[in-house]
XYZ file of C-alpha atoms in Angstrom:
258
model
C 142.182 104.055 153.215
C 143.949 106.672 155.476
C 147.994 107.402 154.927
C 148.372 106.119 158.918
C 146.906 102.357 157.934
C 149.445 102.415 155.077
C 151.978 103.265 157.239
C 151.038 100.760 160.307
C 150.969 97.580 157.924
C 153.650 95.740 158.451
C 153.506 93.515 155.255
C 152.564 96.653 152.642
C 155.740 98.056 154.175
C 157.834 95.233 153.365
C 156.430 95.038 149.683
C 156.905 98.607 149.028
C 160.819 98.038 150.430
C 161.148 94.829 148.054
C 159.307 97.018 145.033
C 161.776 100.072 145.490
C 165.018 97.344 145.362
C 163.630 96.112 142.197
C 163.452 99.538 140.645
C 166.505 100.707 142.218
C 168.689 96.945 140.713
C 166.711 97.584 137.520
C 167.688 101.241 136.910
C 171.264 100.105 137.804
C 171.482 97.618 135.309
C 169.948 100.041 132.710
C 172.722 102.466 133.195
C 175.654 100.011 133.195
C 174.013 98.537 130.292
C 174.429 102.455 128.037
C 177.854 102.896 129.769
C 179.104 99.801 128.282
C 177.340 100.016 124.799
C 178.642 103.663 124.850
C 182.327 101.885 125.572
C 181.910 99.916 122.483
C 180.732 102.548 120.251
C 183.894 104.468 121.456
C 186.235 101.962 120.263
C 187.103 99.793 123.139
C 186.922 96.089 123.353
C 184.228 95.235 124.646
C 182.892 91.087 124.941
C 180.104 90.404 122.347
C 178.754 88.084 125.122
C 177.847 90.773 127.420
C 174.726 91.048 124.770
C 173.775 88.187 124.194
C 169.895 86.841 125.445
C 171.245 84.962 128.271
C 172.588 88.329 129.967
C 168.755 89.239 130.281
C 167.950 86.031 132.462
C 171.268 86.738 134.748
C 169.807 90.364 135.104
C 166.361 89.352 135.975
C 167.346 86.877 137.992
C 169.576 89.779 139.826
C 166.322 92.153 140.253
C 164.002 89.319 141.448
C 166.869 88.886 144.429
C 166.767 92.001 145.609
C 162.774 92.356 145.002
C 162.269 89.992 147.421
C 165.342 89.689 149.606
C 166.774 86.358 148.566
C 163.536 84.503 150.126
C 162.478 83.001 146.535
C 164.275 80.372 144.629
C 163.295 82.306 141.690
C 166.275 84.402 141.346
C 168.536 81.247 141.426
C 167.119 79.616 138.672
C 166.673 82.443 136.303
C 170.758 82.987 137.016
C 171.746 79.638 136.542
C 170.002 78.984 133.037
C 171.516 82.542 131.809
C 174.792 81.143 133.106
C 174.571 77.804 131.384
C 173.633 79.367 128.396
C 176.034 82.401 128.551
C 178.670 79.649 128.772
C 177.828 78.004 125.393
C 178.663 81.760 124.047
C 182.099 82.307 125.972
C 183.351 78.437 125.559
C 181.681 77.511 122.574
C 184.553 74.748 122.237
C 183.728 73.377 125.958
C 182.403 70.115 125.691
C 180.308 70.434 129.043
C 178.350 73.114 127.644
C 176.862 70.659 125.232
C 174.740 69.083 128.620
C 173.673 72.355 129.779
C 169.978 71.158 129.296
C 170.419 68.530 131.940
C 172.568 70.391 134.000
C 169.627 72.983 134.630
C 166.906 70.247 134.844
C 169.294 68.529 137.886
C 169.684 71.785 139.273
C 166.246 73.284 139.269
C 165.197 69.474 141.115
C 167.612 70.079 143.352
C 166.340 73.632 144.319
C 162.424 72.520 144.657
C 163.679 69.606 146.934
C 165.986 71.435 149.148
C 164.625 75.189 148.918
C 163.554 76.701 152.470
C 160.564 76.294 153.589
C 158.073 78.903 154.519
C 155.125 78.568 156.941
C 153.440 81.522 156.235
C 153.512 80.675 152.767
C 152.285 76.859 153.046
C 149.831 77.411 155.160
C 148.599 80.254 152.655
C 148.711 77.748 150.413
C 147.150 74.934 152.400
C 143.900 77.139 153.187
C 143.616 78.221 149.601
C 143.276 74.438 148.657
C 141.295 73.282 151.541
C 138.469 76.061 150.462
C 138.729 75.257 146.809
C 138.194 71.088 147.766
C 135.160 71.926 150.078
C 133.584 73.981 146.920
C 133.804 71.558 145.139
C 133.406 68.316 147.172
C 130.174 69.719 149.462
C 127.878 70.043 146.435
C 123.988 70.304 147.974
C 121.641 67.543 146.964
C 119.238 69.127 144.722
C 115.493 67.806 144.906
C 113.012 68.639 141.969
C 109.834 67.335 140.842
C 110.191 68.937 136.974
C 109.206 66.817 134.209
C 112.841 67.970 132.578
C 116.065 67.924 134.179
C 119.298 70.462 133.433
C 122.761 70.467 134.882
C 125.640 72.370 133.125
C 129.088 72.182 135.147
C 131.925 73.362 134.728
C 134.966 72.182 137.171
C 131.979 71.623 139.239
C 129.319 68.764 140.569
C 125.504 68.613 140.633
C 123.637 66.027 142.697
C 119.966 66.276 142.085
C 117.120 63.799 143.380
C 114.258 63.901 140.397
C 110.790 62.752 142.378
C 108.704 63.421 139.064
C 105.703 61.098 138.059
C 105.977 61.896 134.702
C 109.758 62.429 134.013
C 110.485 63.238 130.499
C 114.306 63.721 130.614
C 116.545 66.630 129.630
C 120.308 68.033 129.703
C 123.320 67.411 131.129
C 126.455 69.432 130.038
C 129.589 68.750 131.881
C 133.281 70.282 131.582
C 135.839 69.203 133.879
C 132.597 68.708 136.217
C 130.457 65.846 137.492
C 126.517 65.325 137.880
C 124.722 62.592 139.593
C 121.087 61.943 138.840
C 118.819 60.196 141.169
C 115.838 58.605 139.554
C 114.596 55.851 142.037
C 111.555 58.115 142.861
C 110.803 59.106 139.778
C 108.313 57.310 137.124
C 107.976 57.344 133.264
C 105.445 57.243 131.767
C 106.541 55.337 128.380
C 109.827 56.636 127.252
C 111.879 60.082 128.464
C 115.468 61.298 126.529
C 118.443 62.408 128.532
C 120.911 64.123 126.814
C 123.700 64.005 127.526
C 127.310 66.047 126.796
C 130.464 66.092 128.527
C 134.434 66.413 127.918
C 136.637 65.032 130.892
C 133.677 64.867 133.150
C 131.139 62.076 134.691
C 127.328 61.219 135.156
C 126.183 59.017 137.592
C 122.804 57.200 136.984
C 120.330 55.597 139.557
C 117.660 54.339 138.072
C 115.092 51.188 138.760
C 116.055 48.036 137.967
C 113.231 47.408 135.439
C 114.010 50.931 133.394
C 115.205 49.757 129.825
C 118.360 51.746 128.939
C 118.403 52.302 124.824
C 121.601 54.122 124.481
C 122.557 56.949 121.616
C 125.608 58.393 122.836
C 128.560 59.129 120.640
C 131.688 57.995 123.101
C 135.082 59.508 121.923
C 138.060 57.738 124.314
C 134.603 56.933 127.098
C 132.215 54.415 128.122
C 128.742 53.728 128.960
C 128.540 50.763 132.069
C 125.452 49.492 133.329
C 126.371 48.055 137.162
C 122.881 47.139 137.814
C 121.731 43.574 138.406
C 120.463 41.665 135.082
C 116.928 41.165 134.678
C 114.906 38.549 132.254
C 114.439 39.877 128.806
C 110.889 39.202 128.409
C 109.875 40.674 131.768
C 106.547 42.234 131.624
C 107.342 45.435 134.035
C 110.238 46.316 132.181
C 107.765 49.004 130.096
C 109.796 52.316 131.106
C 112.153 53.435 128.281
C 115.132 56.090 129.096
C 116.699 57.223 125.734
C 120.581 57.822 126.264
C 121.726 60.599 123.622
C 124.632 63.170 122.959
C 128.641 62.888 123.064
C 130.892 62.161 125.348
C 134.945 62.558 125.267
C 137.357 61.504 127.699
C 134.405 60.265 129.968
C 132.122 58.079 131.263
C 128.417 57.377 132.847
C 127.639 54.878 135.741
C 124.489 53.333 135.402
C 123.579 51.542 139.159
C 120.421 51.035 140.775
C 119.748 51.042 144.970
């Protein structure tokens, strides 16, 4: 990148300004830091408060203003809980100071209802999440015709549409993810195994009404429930075995049948 694009962007200009305020409020700070220190070395009275941890927060909440021009609410809160807290050291005998937990906690909701707003920013923010939803929302519908089936999400969805005549079964792993598993076109041939393992996560299940469900699954804080419409017991065409197995925690699987 040439030194002219550098110096024709607006918004690395305003960064670099907000950067050298930082440094500059920093190196201040440093240096009036040693002169006092060197003050109480020398014999003169100086406040033990002045280093104490709180003093930290009041300074970083002093460089993060003039980093970024008093546009953040950041600087604000970092000063008021050294404040609070450099309080308790100066007025130990206050009574007030006692409630300086609450105090911050009403003061910090008061800042994130009534801070400014910025447009830029939201709508930053805004397009970030609308990307991230479609990701994970708009998830293709797989088709396959493999005997064996595997899905392994995580924070993310699989929708697959098995048209096997001789399905088997397979794998499902799930993490903070989802997986639906269409099986109305498929056909078993005696008995297939699914397995099936997932921590805060979901599988869907359509299968044909006359599939018998045998279930092996370890649940941990999940279910298993089978929405499809009973059947008689005894009924002949009800040959087709799928073999639940695996763990699940925090999670469930929808059985249903179109």
């Amino acid at each position: 990148m040439s030194e002219e694009q550098f110096k024709n962007d607006p918004g690395f200009n305003d960064w670099q300004k907000g950067q050298a305020r930082g440094r500059v409020m920093a190196g201040v700070l440093v240096i009036l830091a040693g002169a006092i220190y060197m003050y109480k070395l020398l014999g003169y009275f100086i406040p033990e408060w002045l280093f104490t941890w709180p003093m930290i927060l009041i300074g970083a909440g002093f460089i993060a203003a003039c980093k970024h021009g008093l546009k953040h609410p950041q600087w604000i809160i970092l000063i008021l809980i050294g404040s609070v807290f450099l309080a308790a050291h100066i007025f130990p005998e206050v009574t007030w100071v006692h409630y300086k937990i609450p105090i911050i906690l009403f003061a910090v909701g008061l800042i994130l209802i009534f801070k400014p707003k910025n447009r830029h920013h939201e709508y930053s923010r805004f397009d970030r999440h609308k990307h991230r939803h479609n990701h994970f929302s708009k998830n293709a519908v797989e088709s396959t015709t493999d005997e064996y089936i595997f899905a392994n999400n995580v924070f993310a969805g699989t929708d697959k549409v098995v048209f096997s005549k001789d399905f088997k079964g397979g794998e499902i792993k799930n993490t903070f993810g989802g997986c639906k598993i269409n099986l109305m076109q498929a056909e078993i041939v005696t008995e297939a195994r699914l397995t099936i393992k997932q921590q805060f996560g979901g599988v869907k299940l359509v299968i044909p009404i006359n599939w018998v469900i045998k279930s092996d699954v370890d649940c941990v804080f999940a279910g298993i429930e089978d929405r499809r419409p009973l059947m008689n017991i005894n009924d002949a065409s009800q040959t087709k075995t799928l073999i639940l197995s695996g763990h699940i925690f925090m999670s469930g699987i929808e059985i249903v049948s179109y």
